[in-house]
Coordinates of C-alpha atoms and ligand atoms in Angstrom, one line a residue:
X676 CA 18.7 271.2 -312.8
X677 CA 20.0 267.5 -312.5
X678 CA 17.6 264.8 -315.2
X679 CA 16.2 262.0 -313.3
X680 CA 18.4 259.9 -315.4
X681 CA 21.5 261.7 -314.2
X682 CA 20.5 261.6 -310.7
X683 CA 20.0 258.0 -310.8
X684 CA 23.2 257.4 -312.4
X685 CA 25.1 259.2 -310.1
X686 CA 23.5 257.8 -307.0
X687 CA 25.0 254.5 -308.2
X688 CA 28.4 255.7 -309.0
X689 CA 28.4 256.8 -305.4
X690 CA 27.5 254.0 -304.1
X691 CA 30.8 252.3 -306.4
X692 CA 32.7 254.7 -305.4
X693 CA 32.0 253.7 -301.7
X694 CA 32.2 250.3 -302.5
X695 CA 35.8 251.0 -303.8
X696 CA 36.9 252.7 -300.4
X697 CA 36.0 249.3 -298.5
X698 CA 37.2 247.0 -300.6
X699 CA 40.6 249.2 -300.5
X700 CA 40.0 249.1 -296.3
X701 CA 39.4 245.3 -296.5
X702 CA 42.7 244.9 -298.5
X703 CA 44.6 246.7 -296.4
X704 CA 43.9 244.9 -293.5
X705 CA 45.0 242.2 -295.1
X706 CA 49.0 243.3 -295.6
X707 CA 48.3 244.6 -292.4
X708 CA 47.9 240.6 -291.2
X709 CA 51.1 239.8 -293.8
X710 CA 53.1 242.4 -292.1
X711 CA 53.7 244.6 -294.5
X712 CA 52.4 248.1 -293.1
X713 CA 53.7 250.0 -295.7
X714 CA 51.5 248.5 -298.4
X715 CA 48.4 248.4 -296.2
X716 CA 49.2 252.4 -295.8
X717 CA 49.4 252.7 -299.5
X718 CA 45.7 250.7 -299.4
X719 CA 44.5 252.9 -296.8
X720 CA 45.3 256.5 -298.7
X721 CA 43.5 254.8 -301.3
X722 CA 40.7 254.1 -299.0
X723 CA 40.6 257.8 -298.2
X724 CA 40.4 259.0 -302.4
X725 CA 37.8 256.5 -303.1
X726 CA 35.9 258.5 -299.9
X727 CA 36.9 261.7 -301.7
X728 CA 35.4 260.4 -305.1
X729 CA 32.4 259.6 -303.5
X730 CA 32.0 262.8 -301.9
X731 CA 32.5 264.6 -304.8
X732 CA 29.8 262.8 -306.8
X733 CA 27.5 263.3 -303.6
X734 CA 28.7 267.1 -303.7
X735 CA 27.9 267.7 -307.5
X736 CA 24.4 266.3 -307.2
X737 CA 23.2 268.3 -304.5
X738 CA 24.8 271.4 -306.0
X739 CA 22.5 270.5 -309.4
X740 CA 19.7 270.4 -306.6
X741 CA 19.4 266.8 -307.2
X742 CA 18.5 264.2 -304.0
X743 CA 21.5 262.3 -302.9
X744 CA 20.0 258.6 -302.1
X745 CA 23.2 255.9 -300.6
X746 CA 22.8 252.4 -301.4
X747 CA 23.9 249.3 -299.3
X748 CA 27.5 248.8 -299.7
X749 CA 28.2 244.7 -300.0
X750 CA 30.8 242.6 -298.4
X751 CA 34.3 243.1 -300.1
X752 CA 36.8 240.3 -300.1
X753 CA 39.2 239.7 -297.3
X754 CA 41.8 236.8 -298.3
X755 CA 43.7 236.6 -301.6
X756 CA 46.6 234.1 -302.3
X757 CA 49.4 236.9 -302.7
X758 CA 50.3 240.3 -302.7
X759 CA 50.2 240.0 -306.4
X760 CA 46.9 238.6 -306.5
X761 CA 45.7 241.5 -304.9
X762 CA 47.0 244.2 -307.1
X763 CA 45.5 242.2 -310.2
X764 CA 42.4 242.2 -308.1
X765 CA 43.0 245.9 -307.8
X766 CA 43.1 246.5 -311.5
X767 CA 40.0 244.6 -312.8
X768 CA 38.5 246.7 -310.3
X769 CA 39.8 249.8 -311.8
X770 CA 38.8 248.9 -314.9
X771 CA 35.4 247.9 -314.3
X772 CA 35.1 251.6 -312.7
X773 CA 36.6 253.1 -315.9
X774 CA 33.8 251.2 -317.7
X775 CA 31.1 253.0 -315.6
X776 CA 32.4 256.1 -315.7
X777 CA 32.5 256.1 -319.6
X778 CA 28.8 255.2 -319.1
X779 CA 28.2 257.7 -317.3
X780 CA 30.1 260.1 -319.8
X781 CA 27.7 258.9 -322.3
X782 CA 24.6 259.0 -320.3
X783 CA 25.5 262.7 -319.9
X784 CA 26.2 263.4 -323.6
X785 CA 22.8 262.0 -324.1
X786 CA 21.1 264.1 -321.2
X787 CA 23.1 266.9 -322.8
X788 CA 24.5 268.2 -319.2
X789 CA 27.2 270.0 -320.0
X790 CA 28.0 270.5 -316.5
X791 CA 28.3 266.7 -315.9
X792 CA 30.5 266.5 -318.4
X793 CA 33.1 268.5 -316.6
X794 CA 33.5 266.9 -313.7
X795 CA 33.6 263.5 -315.3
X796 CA 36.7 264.5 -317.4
X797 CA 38.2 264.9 -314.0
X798 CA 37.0 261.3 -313.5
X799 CA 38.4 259.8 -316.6
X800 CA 41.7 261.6 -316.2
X801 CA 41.8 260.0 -312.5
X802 CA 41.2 256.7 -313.9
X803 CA 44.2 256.6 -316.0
X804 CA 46.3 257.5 -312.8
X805 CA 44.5 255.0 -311.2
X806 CA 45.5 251.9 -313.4
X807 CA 48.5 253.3 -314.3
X808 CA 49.8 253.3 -310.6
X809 CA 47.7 250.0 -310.4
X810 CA 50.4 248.5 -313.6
X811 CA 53.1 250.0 -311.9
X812 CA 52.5 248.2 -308.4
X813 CA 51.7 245.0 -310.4
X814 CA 55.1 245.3 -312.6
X815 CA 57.4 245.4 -309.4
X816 CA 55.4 242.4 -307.8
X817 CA 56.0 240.4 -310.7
X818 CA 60.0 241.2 -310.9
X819 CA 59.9 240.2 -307.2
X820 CA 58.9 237.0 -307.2
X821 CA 59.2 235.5 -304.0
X822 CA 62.2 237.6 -302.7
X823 CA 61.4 238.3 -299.2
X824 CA 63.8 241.6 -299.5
X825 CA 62.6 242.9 -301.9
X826 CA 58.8 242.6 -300.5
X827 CA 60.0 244.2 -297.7
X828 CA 61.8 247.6 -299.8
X829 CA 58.7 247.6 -301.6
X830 CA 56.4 247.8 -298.3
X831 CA 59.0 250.9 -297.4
X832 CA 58.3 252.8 -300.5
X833 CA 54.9 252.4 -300.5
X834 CA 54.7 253.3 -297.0
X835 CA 55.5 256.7 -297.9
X836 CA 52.5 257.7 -299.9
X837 CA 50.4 260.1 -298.2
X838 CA 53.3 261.7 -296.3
X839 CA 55.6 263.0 -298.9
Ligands
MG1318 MG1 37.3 256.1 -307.5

């Protein structure tokens, strides 16, 4: 049986992990305004993990027989200045995730819920990927500068994700 406590803190990872999904959405909008699809696909499979956390929080808690309860989801952003702008965006969000989900890891060594602890392993080895991929993006952006050419290999490349 899911703690209070545990329900409580996964009901507001759930709604952080749905608040990830849009701001993902919102982005890639955005380079799909700049013209550059293939990034704004690369935002959109993102869009459809962050769904997939969610669900899998949502999924745990009613397995534990706990009572899912969503939250209002607030406006994300919808300009930035660059393409590198977003990404950095991108991380400190990532990171401010991996911050809750270590709270949560100790909220459920407190609780002593073994089970809990399980599935957020899976979480904190995802948010590794996360920011690693995150760096990666970030690293390219900043070798490219401003060079129109190599924006527009970088939109194919990442326009590939989700169909490989
Ligand atoms: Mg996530």
């Amino acid at each position: 049986m899911l703690s209070k406590v545990m329900q409580d803190a996964f009901n507001a990872q759930i709604q952080k992990e749905f608040y990830s999904a849009y701001l993902y959405l919102s982005m890639s909008a955005y380079f799909e305004n700049q013209n550059l699809p293939g990034i704004a696909t690369w935002l959109k499979v993102q869009f459809q993990e962050e769904q997939g956390h969610a669900l899998k929080f949502m999924g745990y808690v009613q397995e534990r027989g706990g009572v899912v309860t969503l939250q209002a989801i607030a406006q994300p952003p919808c300009e930035w200045k660059s393409s590198l702008d977003v990404f950095e965006n991108v991380l400190e969000h990532e990171q401010g995730i991996t911050a809750s989900i270590n709270a949560l890891y100790e909220t459920a060594l407190a609780e002593k819920d073994y089970a809990a602890q399980i599935l957020l392993q899976w979480f904190i080895g995802e948010q590794v990927e996360e920011e690693k991929n995150v760096m990666d993006v970030i690293a390219q952006l900043k070798m490219i500068d401003a060079h129109a050419t190599a924006v527009l290999m970088l939109d194919h490349s990442m326009g590939k994700r989700g169909r490989e």
